[in-house]
């Protein structure tokens, strides 16, 4: 029982962790990426289409598949979903960095655009909506054990260290704190913000893909269901710090699992529905924000378009 | 040097000539005016004389008519040019123009999506699709019915649009409209569905009013969470709004699922609450549904008086924002919070008032939508937030947060969505409409960029004009033209 809960918690935590780290990359570079949810949906959708196409393409006349292993397809899907999320986030970068538009509006637009695109083409191409690719069992290494967990963990640790220890990572963070100071020492603020937002889009796409293929068996349209916003909450809860974010993701993942299994454990006596556990993370975030308002790690220049001419 | 001096003296001579000419022309006019005045004062005209005068004037008018109209049309290009030139100087022009650009580009990109979709759907025809999008409810075979439904579905959009708009004017981004919408819905339905007044229409209307009041109270309380935290602790309202949205989605589902009495007992409807026509507490329709119905009157649309209420509320809010002290102090907070504080405005209170009004509006939107006898509320909304809350954002942005403008932009958005319902006939599905609206929101964020470009274009033409005028002034043609214009008048 408990082993199962821990496994499920990790499965929920991994995608949220990746998306929250994506949020950190965008905000540390000075762009608020509210479009994380949209990036997840879009990345998951494109990743699923490609996986499906590859598997269908390998169909042998007799009815079997020529592919020796699904794991290669899974890795390809992860890569494609990252690419798709990155490209999708360019829309936000363009409006927020080049045109200096309101970043909140841009992100909201992306969140509405992604499900609209997915629904439109999902209905136009019925074959991608129901097939083997959707069932998550086909990519499993056995039980609830997935290759993606290890890849994501490695990526998370690598990117976090890169953000804090490398030269480019420091430049990127400088752009979120004081862009004109960064500019004065020769850092290209626009480039750094593009980099941050693109990485955040890629991580969102990856998170979405991993989530729908490990936790939900279905196409992305409504499966993501607010997980992008929950990841945003984790980012705030973790005070824009990767280590705290990993812990926050585990905590919130545990709450999500609790919502599913609560009534088969000792919590049954409380007789609280899954809804209660679902809204608990959001309440925790609000309380955290109120309590930590004085030593918040929020990047100083986030949300403010950088204008080279401004004094 | 010498040459230019010569030119200057020539010009001066010309100017003197011009002035003399003008004076000569004006003299008889002045004399005439004098005579007329003296006549008016000293002579009492008889009725016959007055009538005669009248006839003479009419005759003159008709005789002069062809000439006058000719003059009018000759002057028209000039006048209309002046008129067009005067528009861009008006304040709202840029925002209207940039909204129009956003809308047109949004529809164009939607069209590109439709073209792209041919890859998957060979039978699809993008031009027919575009026609349906532009045609709105008129592309349907049941125009009256669809038009009525379109108007009804505009109501929640107007309210959420006003909600976002009022907050935006105060410098707040109310992305929490979906949550406030849900809380308002819950407040209204808890009252309207738990009191049964079937048969007694008067009691039904009274309960309906009570339901609206409770909806407003719930939604205000909900909106005050981000409002209070923003005012008191300066916490970003966008984050809190997103959190409260999802809390509301789960809270509302929890409340509905714990009230089995409100559940629809019909087979296959277990996931929904009962409709308001079961308990008799629904919005009065005063025959609007019959006015907008299918051709033979067999299908009545959902339209009720809420559309009229929405329009009145929009106008009242325009008055509030533009004609009252409260409106001005709210706007002052939006322009510059510190300056407003310095001017003695209680900016914390104003933030809370603005969020309260915004919440009340979004809540009313939800209440009006689900108090309609034709709508049913789904019990489990925990995974999705209502689209009406988010679509309030483009409605407000496209109207530049002008309350009266929001009425029109909401109608427009519903028009596009209503048109996209017909897209199945062209081989697509209605979600193309959602794509178009998402792109319009995306572009609406560029309004600053668009209006800056418009300014550039205006400046370019103004400079060109100045150059041309500079050339023309030195030529005799311009002087002559001026004189003839004046003579004509």
PDB file of N, CA, C and O in Angstrom, chain B residues 405-452:
ATOM      1  N   UNK B 405     -18.309  49.869 -24.627  1.00  0.00           N
ATOM      2  CA  UNK B 405     -17.625  49.115 -25.668  1.00  0.00           C
ATOM      3  C   UNK B 405     -17.670  47.617 -25.399  1.00  0.00           C
ATOM      4  O   UNK B 405     -17.773  46.816 -26.324  1.00  0.00           O
ATOM      5  N   UNK B 406     -17.614  47.250 -24.104  1.00  0.00           N
ATOM      6  CA  UNK B 406     -17.600  45.821 -23.752  1.00  0.00           C
ATOM      7  C   UNK B 406     -18.888  45.148 -24.208  1.00  0.00           C
ATOM      8  O   UNK B 406     -18.873  43.994 -24.643  1.00  0.00           O
ATOM      9  N   UNK B 407     -20.015  45.874 -24.152  1.00  0.00           N
ATOM     10  CA  UNK B 407     -21.277  45.292 -24.622  1.00  0.00           C
ATOM     11  C   UNK B 407     -21.120  44.869 -26.085  1.00  0.00           C
ATOM     12  O   UNK B 407     -21.505  43.766 -26.479  1.00  0.00           O
ATOM     13  N   UNK B 408     -20.517  45.740 -26.878  1.00  0.00           N
ATOM     14  CA  UNK B 408     -20.391  45.453 -28.306  1.00  0.00           C
ATOM     15  C   UNK B 408     -19.354  44.371 -28.570  1.00  0.00           C
ATOM     16  O   UNK B 408     -19.580  43.470 -29.386  1.00  0.00           O
ATOM     17  N   UNK B 409     -18.214  44.427 -27.873  1.00  0.00           N
ATOM     18  CA  UNK B 409     -17.204  43.392 -28.128  1.00  0.00           C
ATOM     19  C   UNK B 409     -17.718  42.025 -27.677  1.00  0.00           C
ATOM     20  O   UNK B 409     -17.421  41.016 -28.317  1.00  0.00           O
ATOM     21  N   UNK B 410     -18.512  41.994 -26.588  1.00  0.00           N
ATOM     22  CA  UNK B 410     -19.076  40.701 -26.158  1.00  0.00           C
ATOM     23  C   UNK B 410     -19.998  40.162 -27.230  1.00  0.00           C
ATOM     24  O   UNK B 410     -19.950  38.972 -27.568  1.00  0.00           O
ATOM     25  N   UNK B 411     -20.832  41.048 -27.768  1.00  0.00           N
ATOM     26  CA  UNK B 411     -21.721  40.622 -28.852  1.00  0.00           C
ATOM     27  C   UNK B 411     -20.910  40.079 -30.014  1.00  0.00           C
ATOM     28  O   UNK B 411     -21.247  39.050 -30.603  1.00  0.00           O
ATOM     29  N   UNK B 412     -19.814  40.778 -30.316  1.00  0.00           N
ATOM     30  CA  UNK B 412     -18.985  40.354 -31.439  1.00  0.00           C
ATOM     31  C   UNK B 412     -18.409  38.963 -31.199  1.00  0.00           C
ATOM     32  O   UNK B 412     -18.454  38.087 -32.066  1.00  0.00           O
ATOM     33  N   UNK B 413     -17.882  38.762 -29.968  1.00  0.00           N
ATOM     34  CA  UNK B 413     -17.263  37.463 -29.674  1.00  0.00           C
ATOM     35  C   UNK B 413     -18.297  36.347 -29.769  1.00  0.00           C
ATOM     36  O   UNK B 413     -18.055  35.283 -30.343  1.00  0.00           O
ATOM     37  N   UNK B 414     -19.496  36.619 -29.234  1.00  0.00           N
ATOM     38  CA  UNK B 414     -20.542  35.597 -29.319  1.00  0.00           C
ATOM     39  C   UNK B 414     -20.963  35.377 -30.768  1.00  0.00           C
ATOM     40  O   UNK B 414     -21.338  34.281 -31.163  1.00  0.00           O
ATOM     41  N   UNK B 415     -20.914  36.437 -31.544  1.00  0.00           N
ATOM     42  CA  UNK B 415     -21.269  36.343 -32.959  1.00  0.00           C
ATOM     43  C   UNK B 415     -20.333  35.358 -33.659  1.00  0.00           C
ATOM     44  O   UNK B 415     -20.776  34.452 -34.372  1.00  0.00           O
ATOM     45  N   UNK B 416     -19.023  35.528 -33.403  1.00  0.00           N
ATOM     46  CA  UNK B 416     -18.031  34.625 -34.012  1.00  0.00           C
ATOM     47  C   UNK B 416     -18.260  33.195 -33.523  1.00  0.00           C
ATOM     48  O   UNK B 416     -18.252  32.238 -34.299  1.00  0.00           O
ATOM     49  N   UNK B 417     -18.500  33.047 -32.204  1.00  0.00           N
ATOM     50  CA  UNK B 417     -18.668  31.694 -31.668  1.00  0.00           C
ATOM     51  C   UNK B 417     -19.936  31.066 -32.207  1.00  0.00           C
ATOM     52  O   UNK B 417     -19.985  29.876 -32.501  1.00  0.00           O
ATOM     53  N   UNK B 418     -20.982  31.887 -32.329  1.00  0.00           N
ATOM     54  CA  UNK B 418     -22.236  31.382 -32.861  1.00  0.00           C
ATOM     55  C   UNK B 418     -22.050  30.946 -34.307  1.00  0.00           C
ATOM     56  O   UNK B 418     -22.593  29.925 -34.741  1.00  0.00           O
ATOM     57  N   UNK B 419     -21.252  31.728 -35.052  1.00  0.00           N
ATOM     58  CA  UNK B 419     -20.983  31.360 -36.439  1.00  0.00           C
ATOM     59  C   UNK B 419     -20.186  30.078 -36.523  1.00  0.00           C
ATOM     60  O   UNK B 419     -20.402  29.250 -37.411  1.00  0.00           O
ATOM     61  N   UNK B 420     -19.252  29.898 -35.567  1.00  0.00           N
ATOM     62  CA  UNK B 420     -18.400  28.714 -35.670  1.00  0.00           C
ATOM     63  C   UNK B 420     -19.172  27.435 -35.333  1.00  0.00           C
ATOM     64  O   UNK B 420     -18.691  26.340 -35.633  1.00  0.00           O
ATOM     65  N   UNK B 421     -20.372  27.584 -34.733  1.00  0.00           N
ATOM     66  CA  UNK B 421     -21.199  26.391 -34.517  1.00  0.00           C
ATOM     67  C   UNK B 421     -21.600  25.766 -35.846  1.00  0.00           C
ATOM     68  O   UNK B 421     -21.858  24.564 -35.932  1.00  0.00           O
ATOM     69  N   UNK B 422     -21.665  26.596 -36.903  1.00  0.00           N
ATOM     70  CA  UNK B 422     -22.075  26.091 -38.214  1.00  0.00           C
ATOM     71  C   UNK B 422     -20.923  25.477 -38.993  1.00  0.00           C
ATOM     72  O   UNK B 422     -21.111  25.020 -40.110  1.00  0.00           O
ATOM     73  N   UNK B 423     -19.696  25.523 -38.398  1.00  0.00           N
ATOM     74  CA  UNK B 423     -18.523  25.117 -39.162  1.00  0.00           C
ATOM     75  C   UNK B 423     -18.543  23.636 -39.534  1.00  0.00           C
ATOM     76  O   UNK B 423     -17.849  23.233 -40.462  1.00  0.00           O
ATOM     77  N   UNK B 424     -19.341  22.840 -38.825  1.00  0.00           N
ATOM     78  CA  UNK B 424     -19.410  21.421 -39.183  1.00  0.00           C
ATOM     79  C   UNK B 424     -19.914  21.256 -40.616  1.00  0.00           C
ATOM     80  O   UNK B 424     -19.567  20.301 -41.289  1.00  0.00           O
ATOM     81  N   UNK B 425     -20.719  22.225 -41.050  1.00  0.00           N
ATOM     82  CA  UNK B 425     -21.246  22.143 -42.417  1.00  0.00           C
ATOM     83  C   UNK B 425     -20.140  22.308 -43.450  1.00  0.00           C
ATOM     84  O   UNK B 425     -20.287  21.893 -44.595  1.00  0.00           O
ATOM     85  N   UNK B 426     -19.044  22.980 -43.048  1.00  0.00           N
ATOM     86  CA  UNK B 426     -17.940  23.184 -43.982  1.00  0.00           C
ATOM     87  C   UNK B 426     -16.832  22.174 -43.729  1.00  0.00           C
ATOM     88  O   UNK B 426     -15.736  22.318 -44.247  1.00  0.00           O
ATOM     89  N   UNK B 427     -17.100  21.159 -42.907  1.00  0.00           N
ATOM     90  CA  UNK B 427     -16.120  20.118 -42.689  1.00  0.00           C
ATOM     91  C   UNK B 427     -15.193  20.365 -41.516  1.00  0.00           C
ATOM     92  O   UNK B 427     -14.198  19.666 -41.357  1.00  0.00           O
ATOM     93  N   UNK B 428     -15.496  21.358 -40.665  1.00  0.00           N
ATOM     94  CA  UNK B 428     -14.643  21.632 -39.512  1.00  0.00           C
ATOM     95  C   UNK B 428     -15.445  21.380 -38.245  1.00  0.00           C
ATOM     96  O   UNK B 428     -16.519  20.804 -38.262  1.00  0.00           O
ATOM     97  N   UNK B 429     -14.897  21.875 -37.117  1.00  0.00           N
ATOM     98  CA  UNK B 429     -15.675  21.836 -35.893  1.00  0.00           C
ATOM     99  C   UNK B 429     -15.622  23.200 -35.228  1.00  0.00           C
ATOM    100  O   UNK B 429     -14.832  24.062 -35.614  1.00  0.00           O
ATOM    101  N   UNK B 430     -16.459  23.356 -34.208  1.00  0.00           N
ATOM    102  CA  UNK B 430     -16.652  24.691 -33.644  1.00  0.00           C
ATOM    103  C   UNK B 430     -15.415  25.248 -32.950  1.00  0.00           C
ATOM    104  O   UNK B 430     -15.364  26.426 -32.648  1.00  0.00           O
ATOM    105  N   UNK B 431     -14.406  24.402 -32.715  1.00  0.00           N
ATOM    106  CA  UNK B 431     -13.250  24.869 -31.959  1.00  0.00           C
ATOM    107  C   UNK B 431     -12.398  25.875 -32.722  1.00  0.00           C
ATOM    108  O   UNK B 431     -11.560  26.546 -32.135  1.00  0.00           O
ATOM    109  N   UNK B 432     -12.602  25.958 -34.052  1.00  0.00           N
ATOM    110  CA  UNK B 432     -11.908  26.990 -34.823  1.00  0.00           C
ATOM    111  C   UNK B 432     -12.234  28.361 -34.216  1.00  0.00           C
ATOM    112  O   UNK B 432     -11.379  29.236 -34.128  1.00  0.00           O
ATOM    113  N   UNK B 433     -13.492  28.521 -33.792  1.00  0.00           N
ATOM    114  CA  UNK B 433     -13.898  29.781 -33.162  1.00  0.00           C
ATOM    115  C   UNK B 433     -13.069  30.069 -31.925  1.00  0.00           C
ATOM    116  O   UNK B 433     -12.633  31.206 -31.706  1.00  0.00           O
ATOM    117  N   UNK B 434     -12.791  29.029 -31.122  1.00  0.00           N
ATOM    118  CA  UNK B 434     -11.970  29.220 -29.924  1.00  0.00           C
ATOM    119  C   UNK B 434     -10.552  29.617 -30.309  1.00  0.00           C
ATOM    120  O   UNK B 434      -9.935  30.442 -29.633  1.00  0.00           O
ATOM    121  N   UNK B 435     -10.048  29.037 -31.398  1.00  0.00           N
ATOM    122  CA  UNK B 435      -8.696  29.407 -31.856  1.00  0.00           C
ATOM    123  C   UNK B 435      -8.673  30.881 -32.208  1.00  0.00           C
ATOM    124  O   UNK B 435      -7.788  31.627 -31.786  1.00  0.00           O
ATOM    125  N   UNK B 436      -9.691  31.318 -32.970  1.00  0.00           N
ATOM    126  CA  UNK B 436      -9.729  32.720 -33.392  1.00  0.00           C
ATOM    127  C   UNK B 436      -9.743  33.624 -32.171  1.00  0.00           C
ATOM    128  O   UNK B 436      -9.007  34.619 -32.092  1.00  0.00           O
ATOM    129  N   UNK B 437     -10.549  33.263 -31.168  1.00  0.00           N
ATOM    130  CA  UNK B 437     -10.653  34.138 -30.001  1.00  0.00           C
ATOM    131  C   UNK B 437      -9.354  34.144 -29.206  1.00  0.00           C
ATOM    132  O   UNK B 437      -8.901  35.189 -28.738  1.00  0.00           O
ATOM    133  N   UNK B 438      -8.705  32.979 -29.096  1.00  0.00           N
ATOM    134  CA  UNK B 438      -7.423  32.936 -28.390  1.00  0.00           C
ATOM    135  C   UNK B 438      -6.409  33.825 -29.092  1.00  0.00           C
ATOM    136  O   UNK B 438      -5.653  34.560 -28.445  1.00  0.00           O
ATOM    137  N   UNK B 439      -6.411  33.785 -30.431  1.00  0.00           N
ATOM    138  CA  UNK B 439      -5.447  34.609 -31.168  1.00  0.00           C
ATOM    139  C   UNK B 439      -5.786  36.084 -31.001  1.00  0.00           C
ATOM    140  O   UNK B 439      -4.893  36.927 -30.883  1.00  0.00           O
ATOM    141  N   UNK B 440      -7.084  36.393 -30.948  1.00  0.00           N
ATOM    142  CA  UNK B 440      -7.459  37.793 -30.754  1.00  0.00           C
ATOM    143  C   UNK B 440      -6.973  38.281 -29.391  1.00  0.00           C
ATOM    144  O   UNK B 440      -6.473  39.403 -29.265  1.00  0.00           O
ATOM    145  N   UNK B 441      -7.074  37.435 -28.355  1.00  0.00           N
ATOM    146  CA  UNK B 441      -6.544  37.847 -27.042  1.00  0.00           C
ATOM    147  C   UNK B 441      -5.050  38.090 -27.141  1.00  0.00           C
ATOM    148  O   UNK B 441      -4.524  39.074 -26.627  1.00  0.00           O
ATOM    149  N   UNK B 442      -4.378  37.149 -27.820  1.00  0.00           N
ATOM    150  CA  UNK B 442      -2.928  37.266 -27.960  1.00  0.00           C
ATOM    151  C   UNK B 442      -2.575  38.598 -28.622  1.00  0.00           C
ATOM    152  O   UNK B 442      -1.709  39.329 -28.157  1.00  0.00           O
ATOM    153  N   UNK B 443      -3.297  38.927 -29.686  1.00  0.00           N
ATOM    154  CA  UNK B 443      -3.002  40.165 -30.414  1.00  0.00           C
ATOM    155  C   UNK B 443      -3.438  41.396 -29.624  1.00  0.00           C
ATOM    156  O   UNK B 443      -2.837  42.456 -29.737  1.00  0.00           O
ATOM    157  N   UNK B 444      -4.502  41.231 -28.819  1.00  0.00           N
ATOM    158  CA  UNK B 444      -4.968  42.380 -28.048  1.00  0.00           C
ATOM    159  C   UNK B 444      -3.884  42.845 -27.085  1.00  0.00           C
ATOM    160  O   UNK B 444      -3.838  44.016 -26.717  1.00  0.00           O
ATOM    161  N   UNK B 445      -3.020  41.907 -26.694  1.00  0.00           N
ATOM    162  CA  UNK B 445      -1.898  42.299 -25.844  1.00  0.00           C
ATOM    163  C   UNK B 445      -0.950  43.254 -26.544  1.00  0.00           C
ATOM    164  O   UNK B 445      -0.210  43.987 -25.908  1.00  0.00           O
ATOM    165  N   UNK B 446      -0.986  43.247 -27.882  1.00  0.00           N
ATOM    166  CA  UNK B 446      -0.085  44.120 -28.653  1.00  0.00           C
ATOM    167  C   UNK B 446      -0.646  45.517 -28.832  1.00  0.00           C
ATOM    168  O   UNK B 446      -0.079  46.299 -29.577  1.00  0.00           O
ATOM    169  N   UNK B 447      -1.790  45.834 -28.217  1.00  0.00           N
ATOM    170  CA  UNK B 447      -2.473  47.084 -28.570  1.00  0.00           C
ATOM    171  C   UNK B 447      -1.521  48.269 -28.502  1.00  0.00           C
ATOM    172  O   UNK B 447      -1.604  49.175 -29.316  1.00  0.00           O
ATOM    173  N   UNK B 448      -0.586  48.208 -27.526  1.00  0.00           N
ATOM    174  CA  UNK B 448       0.362  49.312 -27.416  1.00  0.00           C
ATOM    175  C   UNK B 448       1.229  49.396 -28.672  1.00  0.00           C
ATOM    176  O   UNK B 448       1.438  50.469 -29.240  1.00  0.00           O
ATOM    177  N   UNK B 449       1.688  48.236 -29.119  1.00  0.00           N
ATOM    178  CA  UNK B 449       2.519  48.179 -30.319  1.00  0.00           C
ATOM    179  C   UNK B 449       1.754  48.719 -31.518  1.00  0.00           C
ATOM    180  O   UNK B 449       2.243  49.560 -32.269  1.00  0.00           O
ATOM    181  N   UNK B 450       0.500  48.255 -31.666  1.00  0.00           N
ATOM    182  CA  UNK B 450      -0.302  48.705 -32.806  1.00  0.00           C
ATOM    183  C   UNK B 450      -0.505  50.206 -32.764  1.00  0.00           C
ATOM    184  O   UNK B 450      -0.363  50.894 -33.770  1.00  0.00           O
ATOM    185  N   UNK B 451      -0.837  50.740 -31.576  1.00  0.00           N
ATOM    186  CA  UNK B 451      -1.157  52.173 -31.558  1.00  0.00           C
ATOM    187  C   UNK B 451       0.116  52.994 -31.758  1.00  0.00           C
ATOM    188  O   UNK B 451       0.066  54.083 -32.320  1.00  0.00           O
ATOM    189  N   UNK B 452       1.263  52.436 -31.339  1.00  0.00           N
ATOM    190  CA  UNK B 452       2.518  53.147 -31.623  1.00  0.00           C
ATOM    191  C   UNK B 452       2.775  53.198 -33.122  1.00  0.00           C
ATOM    192  O   UNK B 452       3.171  54.223 -33.664  1.00  0.00           O
TER     193      UNK B 452
END
